[in-house]
Amino acid sequence: MRTVLTAIAFVIALSGQARAGGMLVAHTESPTLTNWTGCYGGGHLGGAWGTSDKWIPRTPGGAFEGVSLGGHDTDGFIGGVQAGCDVQLSNGIVLGIGGDYGWTDADGTHPSARETGVFYHSETEGLGALTGRLGYGFGDVLLYVEGGVAWERVSYAASTTQIGTAYRATDTRDGWTLGGGGEYAITEHVSAFVEYAHYDFGTDRITLDPQYSFLPTAFVDIDDTANVVRAGLNLRFGGWW
C-alpha cells in the first residue's frame, strides 16, 4: 500500500509542476475539454499483489500426486507503459482500446503443506493487457471501466533445506482482466489517471525443470491471480482538445 500511495503522490506532484512550471502548458488556466477523442501514450507506477495457489503435483507416480501442497500471496512494485485511443460520442460516452505492460517484482513463498523442509516460490516478472474501455466524460474528468485479455511472465521454484533450489520454471500465461478508474486533463495535452485492475490466469500445468541430474522432470498445477493499483501520466494527441 505504501508503494501505491507513493505512486499517486508522484503523479500529483508532477501535476502541480505542469500547472506551475510553465513548460508543459501554454496558459495557466484549466483547459476546457471538448471531448476525449484522440490517442495517448505514457507511463505508470504502482503496486501489485495476488495469489499463487493450489500447487497440485501432477508428476505420474510422484509423491502427493493430485494433492494440494498449499499456496502463497505475492506482492511488490510495478512500473510500465501504456498507449491507446479513445472516441467520445455526442452523448458523452467514451469508447476506447488500449494496451499496457508493467515490469514487476511481486513474489512470495510458502512451505509445503505435506512435505518437511520443502518450500515453493513464485515471482511475477511482467503483466500485460489489451483492453476495451467504456467510460463517460464529465468535461475534464473521464470515469471508465475496462476489460480484456491479459498475460503474465512468471517464474517458479521449489527448494529444500538439504539441497537448495531443486526445480525451476519460467512461463508466459494468458488470462483475462477487468478494472476501472478515472482520468483528469491537467493541460491541453497531459492527463493523469489512477486505476485498479484484477487479473485472473486460471489454473495451468507448469513443467518444472530439475536442477540436479538425479531428479526427474516434475509437473504441477498452479492457479494464479493478480491485482494492480497504478497511477500515471498520459501525453495526448489528436482529437479536439
GROMACS .gro file of C-alpha atoms in nm:
model
  241
    1MET     CA    1   0.000   0.000   0.000
    2ARG     CA    2   0.291   0.236   0.069
    3THR     CA    3   0.409   0.181  -0.290
    4VAL     CA    4   0.065   0.272  -0.424
    5LEU     CA    5   0.043   0.591  -0.215
    6THR     CA    6   0.393   0.691  -0.326
    7ALA     CA    7   0.297   0.646  -0.692
    8ILE     CA    8  -0.018   0.855  -0.650
    9ALA     CA    9   0.176   1.129  -0.470
   10PHE     CA   10   0.430   1.124  -0.756
   11VAL     CA   11   0.157   1.188  -1.013
   12ILE     CA   12   0.003   1.468  -0.803
   13ALA     CA   13   0.344   1.632  -0.771
   14LEU     CA   14   0.401   1.617  -1.146
   15SER     CA   15   0.055   1.761  -1.200
   16GLY     CA   16   0.142   2.059  -0.983
   17GLN     CA   17   0.464   2.114  -1.174
   18ALA     CA   18   0.277   2.101  -1.502
   19ARG     CA   19   0.042   2.376  -1.383
   20ALA     CA   20   0.303   2.596  -1.220
   21GLY     CA   21   0.619   2.539  -1.421
   22GLY     CA   22   0.500   2.685  -1.748
   23MET     CA   23   0.694   2.430  -1.955
   24LEU     CA   24   0.410   2.187  -2.025
   25VAL     CA   25   0.128   2.437  -2.070
   26ALA     CA   26   0.063   2.727  -2.300
   27HIS     CA   27  -0.151   2.902  -2.036
   28THR     CA   28  -0.219   2.867  -1.661
   29GLU     CA   29  -0.595   2.833  -1.680
   30SER     CA   30  -0.763   2.491  -1.666
   31PRO     CA   31  -0.841   2.376  -2.022
   32THR     CA   32  -1.194   2.338  -2.147
   33LEU     CA   33  -1.203   1.986  -2.286
   34THR     CA   34  -1.435   1.945  -2.585
   35ASN     CA   35  -1.408   1.565  -2.571
   36TRP     CA   36  -1.173   1.277  -2.508
   37THR     CA   37  -1.135   1.177  -2.871
   38GLY     CA   38  -0.772   1.108  -2.960
   39CYS     CA   39  -0.478   0.882  -2.884
   40TYR     CA   40  -0.235   0.874  -2.594
   41GLY     CA   41   0.080   0.718  -2.456
   42GLY     CA   42   0.257   0.738  -2.122
   43GLY     CA   43   0.387   0.562  -1.813
   44HIS     CA   44   0.266   0.444  -1.475
   45LEU     CA   45   0.381   0.337  -1.128
   46GLY     CA   46   0.202   0.137  -0.862
   47GLY     CA   47   0.172  -0.175  -0.654
   48ALA     CA   48   0.088  -0.535  -0.746
   49TRP     CA   49  -0.036  -0.821  -0.531
   50GLY     CA   50  -0.202  -1.156  -0.587
   51THR     CA   51  -0.200  -1.530  -0.518
   52SER     CA   52  -0.012  -1.837  -0.639
   53ASP     CA   53  -0.244  -2.111  -0.520
   54LYS     CA   54  -0.304  -2.490  -0.507
   55TRP     CA   55   0.040  -2.618  -0.625
   56ILE     CA   56  -0.100  -2.965  -0.706
   57PRO     CA   57   0.165  -3.218  -0.820
   58ARG     CA   58   0.083  -3.396  -1.148
   59THR     CA   59   0.402  -3.597  -1.196
   60PRO     CA   60   0.296  -3.955  -1.287
   61GLY     CA   61   0.382  -4.182  -0.998
   62GLY     CA   62   0.521  -3.894  -0.793
   63ALA     CA   63   0.457  -3.827  -0.427
   64PHE     CA   64   0.131  -3.648  -0.336
   65GLU     CA   65   0.003  -3.661  -0.694
   66GLY     CA   66  -0.332  -3.477  -0.711
   67VAL     CA   67  -0.299  -3.333  -0.358
   68SER     CA   68  -0.259  -2.958  -0.295
   69LEU     CA   69   0.074  -2.854  -0.142
   70GLY     CA   70  -0.063  -2.512  -0.041
   71GLY     CA   71  -0.021  -2.162  -0.183
   72HIS     CA   72   0.103  -1.815  -0.104
   73ASP     CA   73   0.033  -1.446  -0.154
   74THR     CA   74   0.254  -1.225  -0.371
   75ASP     CA   75   0.320  -0.852  -0.359
   76GLY     CA   76   0.561  -0.596  -0.498
   77PHE     CA   77   0.617  -0.289  -0.714
   78ILE     CA   78   0.505  -0.235  -1.073
   79GLY     CA   79   0.607   0.023  -1.332
   80GLY     CA   80   0.534   0.032  -1.702
   81VAL     CA   81   0.394   0.196  -2.012
   82GLN     CA   82   0.054   0.225  -2.179
   83ALA     CA   83  -0.095   0.351  -2.508
   84GLY     CA   84  -0.435   0.362  -2.675
   85CYS     CA   85  -0.706   0.564  -2.847
   86ASP     CA   86  -1.048   0.694  -2.738
   87VAL     CA   87  -1.356   0.823  -2.917
   88GLN     CA   88  -1.616   1.032  -2.734
   89LEU     CA   89  -1.969   1.019  -2.873
   90SER     CA   90  -2.210   1.312  -2.879
   91ASN     CA   91  -2.388   1.181  -2.568
   92GLY     CA   92  -2.067   1.187  -2.359
   93ILE     CA   93  -1.996   0.813  -2.374
   94VAL     CA   94  -1.630   0.728  -2.439
   95LEU     CA   95  -1.523   0.413  -2.623
   96GLY     CA   96  -1.160   0.312  -2.644
   97ILE     CA   97  -0.899   0.043  -2.688
   98GLY     CA   98  -0.560   0.032  -2.523
   99GLY     CA   99  -0.267  -0.180  -2.420
  100ASP     CA  100  -0.025  -0.172  -2.128
  101TYR     CA  101   0.274  -0.360  -1.994
  102GLY     CA  102   0.426  -0.339  -1.649
  103TRP     CA  103   0.750  -0.478  -1.507
  104THR     CA  104   0.705  -0.607  -1.153
  105ASP     CA  105   0.884  -0.792  -0.874
  106ALA     CA  106   0.574  -0.926  -0.697
  107ASP     CA  107   0.679  -1.251  -0.527
  108GLY     CA  108   0.603  -1.487  -0.242
  109THR     CA  109   0.698  -1.818  -0.080
  110HIS     CA  110   0.521  -2.089   0.121
  111PRO     CA  111   0.630  -2.410   0.294
  112SER     CA  112   0.483  -2.731   0.159
  113ALA     CA  113   0.160  -2.834   0.327
  114ARG     CA  114   0.262  -3.202   0.304
  115GLU     CA  115   0.642  -3.214   0.299
  116THR     CA  116   0.902  -3.121   0.560
  117GLY     CA  117   1.175  -2.875   0.465
  118VAL     CA  118   1.029  -2.804   0.120
  119PHE     CA  119   0.939  -2.453   0.000
  120TYR     CA  120   0.766  -2.319  -0.312
  121HIS     CA  121   0.828  -1.976  -0.461
  122SER     CA  122   0.687  -1.762  -0.743
  123GLU     CA  123   0.781  -1.422  -0.886
  124THR     CA  124   0.579  -1.230  -1.142
  125GLU     CA  125   0.815  -1.052  -1.379
  126GLY     CA  126   0.564  -0.876  -1.606
  127LEU     CA  127   0.193  -0.811  -1.658
  128GLY     CA  128   0.041  -0.706  -1.990
  129ALA     CA  129  -0.309  -0.649  -2.123
  130LEU     CA  130  -0.509  -0.549  -2.429
  131THR     CA  131  -0.839  -0.397  -2.318
  132GLY     CA  132  -1.151  -0.223  -2.435
  133ARG     CA  133  -1.271   0.087  -2.249
  134LEU     CA  134  -1.622   0.215  -2.175
  135GLY     CA  135  -1.649   0.546  -1.996
  136TYR     CA  136  -1.821   0.880  -1.962
  137GLY     CA  137  -1.662   1.221  -1.997
  138PHE     CA  138  -1.752   1.493  -1.747
  139GLY     CA  139  -1.558   1.775  -1.911
  140ASP     CA  140  -1.201   1.743  -1.784
  141VAL     CA  141  -1.280   1.419  -1.596
  142LEU     CA  142  -1.318   1.074  -1.752
  143LEU     CA  143  -1.454   0.780  -1.550
  144TYR     CA  144  -1.431   0.436  -1.707
  145VAL     CA  145  -1.437   0.058  -1.679
  146GLU     CA  146  -1.220  -0.165  -1.894
  147GLY     CA  147  -1.158  -0.531  -1.958
  148GLY     CA  148  -0.994  -0.772  -2.199
  149VAL     CA  149  -0.717  -1.027  -2.240
  150ALA     CA  150  -0.407  -1.039  -2.023
  151TRP     CA  151  -0.066  -1.205  -1.998
  152GLU     CA  152   0.187  -1.261  -1.723
  153ARG     CA  153   0.550  -1.362  -1.727
  154VAL     CA  154   0.619  -1.560  -1.409
  155SER     CA  155   0.895  -1.778  -1.265
  156TYR     CA  156   0.852  -2.067  -1.020
  157ALA     CA  157   1.092  -2.256  -0.797
  158ALA     CA  158   1.094  -2.543  -0.549
  159SER     CA  159   1.368  -2.578  -0.289
  160THR     CA  160   1.460  -2.797   0.006
  161THR     CA  161   1.666  -2.733   0.315
  162GLN     CA  162   1.901  -3.018   0.213
  163ILE     CA  163   1.993  -2.934  -0.150
  164GLY     CA  164   1.867  -2.578  -0.205
  165THR     CA  165   1.682  -2.500  -0.529
  166ALA     CA  166   1.571  -2.830  -0.681
  167TYR     CA  167   1.336  -2.713  -0.958
  168ARG     CA  168   1.283  -2.401  -1.169
  169ALA     CA  169   1.039  -2.293  -1.439
  170THR     CA  170   0.951  -1.977  -1.632
  171ASP     CA  171   0.619  -1.946  -1.812
  172THR     CA  172   0.407  -1.693  -2.002
  173ARG     CA  173   0.041  -1.739  -1.911
  174ASP     CA  174  -0.272  -1.586  -2.061
  175GLY     CA  175  -0.598  -1.491  -1.892
  176TRP     CA  176  -0.839  -1.201  -1.853
  177THR     CA  177  -0.851  -0.867  -1.674
  178LEU     CA  178  -1.125  -0.633  -1.551
  179GLY     CA  179  -1.095  -0.297  -1.379
  180GLY     CA  180  -1.165   0.073  -1.391
  181GLY     CA  181  -1.051   0.418  -1.288
  182GLY     CA  182  -1.054   0.786  -1.354
  183GLU     CA  183  -0.850   1.027  -1.566
  184TYR     CA  184  -0.813   1.405  -1.534
  185ALA     CA  185  -0.697   1.653  -1.800
  186ILE     CA  186  -0.417   1.856  -1.640
  187THR     CA  187  -0.339   2.054  -1.954
  188GLU     CA  188  -0.445   2.051  -2.316
  189HIS     CA  189  -0.217   1.753  -2.387
  190VAL     CA  190  -0.133   1.597  -2.047
  191SER     CA  191  -0.365   1.387  -1.832
  192ALA     CA  192  -0.322   1.192  -1.508
  193PHE     CA  193  -0.503   0.874  -1.408
  194VAL     CA  194  -0.549   0.632  -1.120
  195GLU     CA  195  -0.694   0.286  -1.180
  196TYR     CA  196  -0.739  -0.064  -1.040
  197ALA     CA  197  -0.722  -0.389  -1.240
  198HIS     CA  198  -0.782  -0.752  -1.145
  199TYR     CA  199  -0.613  -1.032  -1.342
  200ASP     CA  200  -0.710  -1.399  -1.347
  201PHE     CA  201  -0.487  -1.658  -1.519
  202GLY     CA  202  -0.674  -1.966  -1.403
  203THR     CA  203  -0.501  -2.299  -1.339
  204ASP     CA  204  -0.216  -2.400  -1.567
  205ARG     CA  205   0.011  -2.706  -1.570
  206ILE     CA  206   0.372  -2.599  -1.521
  207THR     CA  207   0.672  -2.808  -1.622
  208LEU     CA  208   0.940  -2.783  -1.352
  209ASP     CA  209   1.295  -2.838  -1.476
  210PRO     CA  210   1.524  -3.028  -1.235
  211GLN     CA  211   1.841  -2.854  -1.124
  212TYR     CA  212   2.014  -3.184  -1.045
  213SER     CA  213   2.060  -3.481  -1.279
  214PHE     CA  214   1.921  -3.732  -1.028
  215LEU     CA  215   1.581  -3.558  -1.021
  216PRO     CA  216   1.304  -3.627  -1.274
  217THR     CA  217   1.108  -3.358  -1.461
  218ALA     CA  218   0.809  -3.259  -1.249
  219PHE     CA  219   0.465  -3.122  -1.329
  220VAL     CA  220   0.241  -2.909  -1.108
  221ASP     CA  221  -0.092  -2.730  -1.148
  222ILE     CA  222  -0.081  -2.370  -1.022
  223ASP     CA  223  -0.364  -2.115  -1.003
  224ASP     CA  224  -0.251  -1.751  -1.041
  225THR     CA  225  -0.431  -1.420  -0.984
  226ALA     CA  226  -0.303  -1.063  -0.962
  227ASN     CA  227  -0.426  -0.716  -0.869
  228VAL     CA  228  -0.276  -0.380  -0.960
  229VAL     CA  229  -0.333  -0.025  -0.842
  230ARG     CA  230  -0.142   0.227  -1.053
  231ALA     CA  231  -0.120   0.597  -1.118
  232GLY     CA  232   0.029   0.751  -1.430
  233LEU     CA  233   0.057   1.028  -1.684
  234ASN     CA  234  -0.051   1.031  -2.049
  235LEU     CA  235   0.060   1.254  -2.334
  236ARG     CA  236  -0.249   1.301  -2.553
  237PHE     CA  237  -0.259   1.397  -2.920
  238GLY     CA  238  -0.518   1.414  -3.195
  239GLY     CA  239  -0.885   1.474  -3.142
  240TRP     CA  240  -1.041   1.802  -3.041
  241TRP     CA  241  -0.878   1.939  -2.728
   0.00000   0.00000   0.00000
